[in-house]
XYZ file of C-alpha atoms in Angstrom:
465
model
C 152.689 67.702 110.400
C 149.916 67.960 107.801
C 150.055 71.132 105.726
C 147.416 72.114 103.211
C 148.112 74.767 100.615
C 145.559 77.361 99.522
C 145.817 76.005 95.993
C 144.519 72.610 97.139
C 141.182 73.953 98.377
C 138.125 73.078 96.264
C 137.440 75.542 93.467
C 134.331 77.715 93.621
C 131.544 76.730 91.196
C 131.218 78.985 88.134
C 128.194 79.520 85.891
C 127.850 81.732 82.812
C 125.606 84.801 83.029
C 123.688 83.765 79.923
C 120.246 82.180 79.745
C 121.033 79.923 76.807
C 124.293 78.633 78.273
C 122.502 78.034 81.572
C 120.019 75.869 79.698
C 117.023 78.208 79.575
C 115.135 80.368 77.113
C 112.219 82.837 77.080
C 109.124 81.327 75.474
C 106.256 83.023 73.647
C 104.472 83.640 76.977
C 107.502 85.613 78.224
C 108.314 82.881 80.746
C 111.736 81.394 81.424
C 111.649 77.693 80.545
C 114.160 74.869 80.337
C 115.608 74.146 76.898
C 115.756 70.457 77.774
C 112.078 70.306 78.759
C 109.880 73.269 77.892
C 107.381 72.287 80.580
C 109.911 73.028 83.335
C 110.650 76.372 84.971
C 113.922 77.326 86.649
C 115.378 74.513 88.767
C 117.248 75.682 91.852
C 118.230 72.353 93.441
C 120.775 71.051 90.950
C 123.199 69.746 93.599
C 123.199 68.612 97.214
C 125.696 71.371 97.923
C 123.544 74.489 98.412
C 126.495 76.734 97.609
C 126.503 75.366 94.055
C 122.742 76.006 93.842
C 123.255 79.575 95.058
C 125.999 80.179 92.510
C 123.718 78.997 89.695
C 120.874 81.184 90.937
C 123.242 84.175 91.086
C 124.112 83.729 87.398
C 120.454 83.168 86.525
C 119.287 86.303 88.328
C 121.982 88.404 86.673
C 121.023 87.081 83.237
C 117.331 87.862 83.814
C 118.166 91.319 85.141
C 120.233 92.029 82.023
C 117.150 91.217 79.930
C 114.970 93.499 82.071
C 117.433 96.390 81.786
C 117.650 95.862 78.039
C 113.860 96.256 77.786
C 113.731 99.304 80.065
C 116.406 101.046 78.009
C 115.707 99.752 74.511
C 111.931 99.391 74.522
C 110.855 102.137 76.935
C 113.522 104.788 76.581
C 114.825 104.915 80.146
C 118.414 105.894 80.843
C 120.705 104.371 83.447
C 122.138 107.120 85.655
C 125.082 106.419 87.945
C 125.191 107.941 91.425
C 126.782 109.886 93.058
C 126.302 112.787 90.684
C 127.629 114.088 88.424
C 128.341 110.781 86.744
C 126.646 111.116 83.354
C 124.686 108.194 81.980
C 127.579 105.795 81.469
C 128.432 103.625 84.468
C 132.005 104.372 85.608
C 134.416 101.750 86.943
C 134.525 103.402 90.392
C 131.952 102.636 93.071
C 128.503 103.809 91.978
C 124.805 103.022 92.387
C 122.699 102.923 89.177
C 119.123 104.141 88.909
C 116.790 104.524 85.934
C 115.316 107.817 84.759
C 113.311 108.934 81.743
C 115.078 110.667 78.891
C 114.434 114.441 78.867
C 112.944 114.164 82.340
C 113.688 117.842 82.914
C 110.812 118.681 80.560
C 108.209 116.668 82.495
C 105.605 118.440 84.613
C 104.879 115.258 86.598
C 107.413 112.662 87.743
C 106.651 109.252 89.254
C 109.323 107.870 91.595
C 109.264 104.177 92.538
C 111.111 103.090 95.695
C 111.264 99.282 95.714
C 111.916 96.816 98.503
C 115.308 96.990 100.187
C 116.274 93.419 99.243
C 115.309 93.465 95.552
C 117.549 94.109 92.555
C 117.007 97.181 90.387
C 113.943 96.726 88.180
C 112.809 93.536 89.951
C 109.462 93.007 91.672
C 109.428 89.257 92.436
C 111.864 86.548 91.382
C 109.189 83.932 92.143
C 107.268 85.380 89.179
C 110.309 86.029 86.970
C 111.498 82.439 87.178
C 108.065 80.845 87.241
C 104.506 81.366 86.102
C 103.952 84.949 84.998
C 107.200 85.712 83.272
C 109.675 88.544 82.967
C 107.418 91.497 82.232
C 104.908 90.609 84.942
C 107.559 90.000 87.578
C 109.475 93.208 86.912
C 108.921 96.954 86.638
C 108.774 96.643 82.842
C 104.992 96.222 83.067
C 104.692 99.240 85.375
C 106.820 101.470 83.127
C 104.793 100.389 80.095
C 101.564 101.398 81.867
C 102.996 104.737 83.033
C 104.039 105.628 79.488
C 100.375 105.349 78.479
C 99.348 108.021 80.991
C 99.547 111.806 80.675
C 101.007 114.429 82.986
C 97.750 116.412 83.228
C 94.665 117.292 81.154
C 96.663 120.127 79.581
C 99.904 118.148 79.128
C 99.496 115.011 77.006
C 103.122 113.898 77.453
C 103.665 110.800 79.618
C 105.008 111.456 83.108
C 108.692 111.226 83.887
C 109.863 108.067 85.652
C 112.605 107.431 88.200
C 113.317 103.925 89.481
C 115.316 104.153 92.705
C 117.738 101.387 93.640
C 116.870 100.488 97.219
C 118.402 97.009 97.248
C 121.656 97.078 95.270
C 123.855 99.194 97.536
C 126.901 96.926 98.030
C 129.754 97.545 95.599
C 131.314 94.425 94.040
C 134.729 95.545 92.715
C 135.354 92.395 90.674
C 132.051 92.780 88.826
C 132.252 96.607 88.749
C 128.635 96.927 89.905
C 126.487 97.085 93.028
C 124.548 94.101 94.336
C 121.905 93.294 96.926
C 122.998 91.538 100.119
C 121.780 88.115 98.969
C 123.479 88.512 95.584
C 126.729 89.686 97.189
C 126.731 86.582 99.390
C 126.578 84.468 96.208
C 129.513 86.146 94.442
C 132.653 84.016 93.905
C 134.814 83.336 96.964
C 138.520 82.496 96.995
C 137.503 78.846 97.261
C 134.443 76.750 97.920
C 135.720 76.153 101.463
C 135.690 79.802 102.514
C 133.080 80.956 105.011
C 131.623 83.789 102.929
C 132.137 87.261 101.504
C 133.000 89.961 104.014
C 131.717 93.497 103.530
C 134.417 96.120 104.001
C 132.732 99.518 104.541
C 135.690 101.302 102.958
C 135.566 99.164 99.818
C 131.999 97.941 99.414
C 129.942 100.992 100.386
C 129.191 103.754 97.905
C 129.489 107.279 99.372
C 126.085 108.760 100.253
C 124.403 105.389 99.638
C 125.501 103.344 102.632
C 121.906 102.421 103.500
C 118.420 102.586 101.956
C 117.670 105.680 104.055
C 120.824 107.405 102.784
C 119.809 106.485 99.220
C 116.319 107.988 99.688
C 117.849 111.155 101.120
C 120.187 111.421 98.105
C 117.326 110.917 95.640
C 115.277 113.746 97.152
C 118.084 116.170 97.933
C 120.533 115.650 95.063
C 118.886 113.757 92.203
C 115.665 115.780 92.207
C 117.338 119.208 91.861
C 119.755 117.837 89.252
C 117.357 115.894 87.008
C 113.834 117.199 87.639
C 112.317 120.601 86.935
C 111.735 122.714 90.020
C 108.057 123.096 89.103
C 107.339 119.402 88.488
C 105.053 117.559 90.888
C 106.182 114.250 92.408
C 104.098 111.076 92.673
C 105.743 108.684 95.143
C 105.266 104.895 95.175
C 106.845 102.889 97.991
C 106.942 99.083 97.965
C 107.177 97.008 101.138
C 109.837 98.213 103.550
C 110.892 100.737 100.907
C 107.689 102.652 101.699
C 108.625 102.635 105.385
C 112.066 104.074 104.603
C 110.499 106.890 102.561
C 108.092 107.746 105.391
C 110.967 107.663 107.881
C 112.849 110.207 105.785
C 109.811 112.480 105.378
C 108.929 112.218 109.081
C 110.804 115.397 109.992
C 109.520 118.941 110.121
C 112.709 120.282 108.537
C 112.577 117.753 105.706
C 108.864 118.216 105.135
C 109.194 121.998 104.926
C 111.686 121.576 102.067
C 110.041 118.771 100.101
C 106.433 118.328 101.182
C 104.954 121.002 98.909
C 106.288 119.206 95.808
C 104.690 115.828 96.505
C 101.329 115.294 94.796
C 100.527 111.954 96.417
C 102.034 108.886 98.051
C 101.058 105.226 97.524
C 102.332 102.739 100.097
C 102.106 99.178 98.756
C 102.775 96.690 101.527
C 104.265 99.310 103.864
C 103.825 98.941 107.634
C 104.799 102.362 109.021
C 102.406 102.802 111.990
C 100.461 106.013 112.445
C 101.744 106.525 116.002
C 105.309 106.792 114.649
C 104.400 109.769 112.466
C 105.564 112.790 114.480
C 105.632 115.450 111.758
C 102.321 117.341 111.705
C 102.665 118.178 108.022
C 103.188 114.520 107.120
C 100.244 113.466 109.290
C 97.906 115.793 107.411
C 99.381 114.770 104.046
C 98.859 111.052 104.732
C 95.199 111.581 105.598
C 94.494 113.759 102.596
C 96.786 112.653 99.771
C 98.085 109.165 100.537
C 96.713 105.640 100.240
C 97.961 102.285 101.480
C 97.482 98.956 99.727
C 97.806 95.933 101.991
C 97.600 92.127 101.665
C 93.984 91.020 101.432
C 91.779 88.502 99.672
C 89.381 91.276 98.735
C 89.473 92.534 95.120
C 92.155 95.113 94.372
C 90.997 98.595 95.349
C 88.439 97.440 97.953
C 88.265 99.882 100.868
C 89.294 98.261 104.152
C 89.953 101.029 106.632
C 90.186 104.725 107.381
C 93.381 106.462 108.529
C 92.987 105.384 112.167
C 92.701 101.686 111.376
C 89.919 99.120 111.358
C 89.712 96.945 114.506
C 87.332 94.561 112.743
C 90.106 93.019 110.663
C 93.284 91.086 111.481
C 95.168 93.057 108.812
C 97.276 95.896 110.217
C 95.529 99.042 109.026
C 96.678 101.800 111.415
C 98.732 103.513 108.727
C 97.510 107.093 108.941
C 95.809 107.049 105.535
C 92.902 105.252 103.837
C 93.724 101.569 103.410
C 92.754 99.465 100.391
C 93.172 95.849 99.371
C 96.071 95.094 97.069
C 94.215 92.072 95.701
C 96.818 89.540 96.899
C 97.224 88.063 100.378
C 100.327 85.923 99.905
C 103.568 87.886 99.563
C 104.538 91.544 99.911
C 106.698 91.318 96.782
C 103.685 90.330 94.667
C 101.334 93.051 95.973
C 102.348 95.630 93.380
C 102.044 93.045 90.616
C 98.392 92.577 91.561
C 97.583 96.205 92.370
C 99.665 98.404 90.048
C 96.737 99.100 87.642
C 94.685 100.378 90.615
C 97.610 102.364 92.035
C 98.509 103.994 88.721
C 94.858 104.846 88.010
C 94.729 106.660 91.333
C 97.934 108.575 90.519
C 96.328 109.694 87.258
C 93.153 110.667 89.111
C 95.194 112.827 91.496
C 96.993 114.557 88.607
C 93.762 115.256 86.706
C 91.819 116.433 89.756
C 94.596 118.766 90.905
C 94.949 120.332 87.466
C 91.194 120.741 87.017
C 90.485 122.270 90.422
C 93.654 124.318 90.718
C 94.262 123.100 94.272
C 95.903 120.033 95.835
C 93.998 116.755 95.685
C 92.258 115.492 98.829
C 90.918 112.011 99.522
C 87.114 111.931 99.545
C 85.150 111.026 102.661
C 84.829 107.240 102.897
C 82.202 105.092 104.566
C 83.910 102.043 106.062
C 81.729 98.936 106.018
C 84.409 96.248 105.832
C 84.414 93.605 108.566
C 86.629 90.552 108.216
C 84.637 87.311 108.345
C 85.413 84.927 111.186
C 87.622 81.981 110.340
C 86.122 78.536 110.094
C 88.880 76.808 112.092
C 89.951 78.325 115.410
C 92.050 75.411 116.664
C 95.811 74.932 116.449
C 97.891 71.815 116.953
C 101.630 71.337 117.308
C 103.035 74.830 117.625
C 106.628 73.534 118.046
C 109.314 74.094 120.728
C 107.685 76.080 123.558
C 104.302 75.408 122.060
C 104.736 71.618 121.787
C 101.572 69.913 122.897
C 99.637 73.159 123.092
C 95.971 73.212 122.163
C 94.302 76.408 120.952
C 90.705 77.428 121.416
C 88.559 80.525 121.268
C 86.551 80.144 124.428
C 83.595 82.452 124.704
C 84.090 83.745 121.195
C 81.269 83.365 118.731
C 81.153 84.400 115.095
C 82.911 87.598 114.235
C 83.509 88.538 117.903
C 87.016 87.231 117.308
C 87.745 90.379 115.309
C 87.801 92.508 118.478
C 89.100 89.939 120.959
C 91.890 90.361 123.467
C 94.724 87.879 123.069
C 96.149 85.745 125.822
C 98.756 83.149 124.902
C 99.724 80.564 127.495
C 102.706 78.258 126.895
C 104.415 75.898 129.294
C 107.105 78.530 130.025
C 105.405 81.894 129.994
C 102.221 83.873 129.537
C 101.985 86.707 127.034
C 98.963 89.006 127.079
C 97.837 91.853 124.857
C 94.954 94.154 125.645
C 91.697 93.931 123.774
C 90.896 96.442 121.069
C 88.003 98.709 121.940
C 87.110 100.828 118.889
C 85.050 103.343 120.867
C 86.338 106.313 118.909
C 86.169 105.643 115.162
C 87.920 107.962 112.741
C 85.758 110.714 111.213
C 85.843 108.910 107.886
C 84.507 105.700 109.419
C 80.835 104.951 109.985
C 79.811 101.800 111.884
C 76.650 100.848 113.698
C 76.768 100.244 117.448
C 75.788 96.612 117.096
C 79.076 95.983 115.262
C 81.083 96.997 118.349
C 80.402 94.183 120.761
C 82.101 93.264 124.004
C 85.668 92.034 123.589
C 86.287 88.431 124.505
C 89.468 86.446 125.173
C 91.477 83.977 123.120
C 93.033 81.226 125.203
C 95.814 78.809 124.274
C 96.485 76.293 127.044
C 98.524 73.151 127.515
C 96.996 69.730 127.263
C 95.986 68.581 130.763
C 98.195 65.922 132.321
C 97.741 63.931 135.511
C 98.889 65.898 138.513
C 99.761 68.973 136.488
C 98.388 71.959 138.385
C 100.687 74.584 136.840
C 97.869 76.015 134.770
C 94.203 76.079 135.715
C 91.723 74.127 133.675
C 90.146 77.369 132.493
C 92.230 80.451 131.780
C 89.383 82.632 130.638
C 90.000 86.276 131.521
């Protein structure tokens, strides 16, 4: 009988966590380039075996993150704090989650807290920028921290605001590396052999107490880190990125929580968040979002362009029912790049809130906005080859002319089922919104139907509602 020993299994690929040894360097434009050919960025596909590619990318990402942390600590004076507290500012060998905080943050009268996306490493905004065009500072929170250090706490306090960078993504403890990792990074850590299925997460070993999930981490930041590190009189400016913003709103969406924390929050900026207004049950949070929060969403419009009021704008395909005024982030491609495009606008607004509150002696409130934005109709309203259930499906916008498509009902017909959604009738605009009656025209119907075949009577020739 054939018997194979564990020692005969193929060895896992290993790569050094060092840019130079990986064959890369940082050029004068702060971009990671190949030593062999300076015109080339990071190359992921180095082997037909994707596991080897993943192992190289793991080493590359760790090397870039080391450079980012070096800049945050060495160039901008942040300190790495290990959680749970008390843990000092030296990472212990036991399970812990690191965050960044300003030195002497207890003396700051204003503190900015950044909650990133739940899949990103600490200090990272977008790896597509870090390893490509744009470079390390642009693709990380280094650029954001640099800009914050040029601000002031208030007109009467010239010191820069305190900064806390939460660690929403790296919550899985890797004992061999004595550090926490994101889920994708943990999957790329070394296995016993290259033939193993993957790395299993043991809750007893790989979860850090009080940080088992992004929501638990947010709760710990507000309830344990704030009292320990931040002055009780300091105001808090909150920035949430992507699904990290949704987690923060989920935590604050409780009357008990809001009664403890709400009075300390100056403002909240949601960049790429999608927490719908109808999910907000806490009355205090509802009022806060309308008065002292802003959302920045994917859009081709210039950064800072007003798109919607708190109740949403039915004249755009962008989801805008977020309970607060909605602005363009200046990028329509990826959630992870929204803050890269919009952080100057977001930080300027945070400074405006701080200055206005200090000058007036009362909490900031969003001004009344006049909403004039209406998304232009697309030039091509036909679809071909939708795949699987949609194979051979033709799309059309029957009865829809010009920008009527912005308020149309949707009816999707495939060969297996029919899915319908009601039309949007914006009869009751939010108080902040002002639109003329001629903009609110009768809703029409989108139709997607199968290509007609001989003898096929399953669907009528016209499916117009």
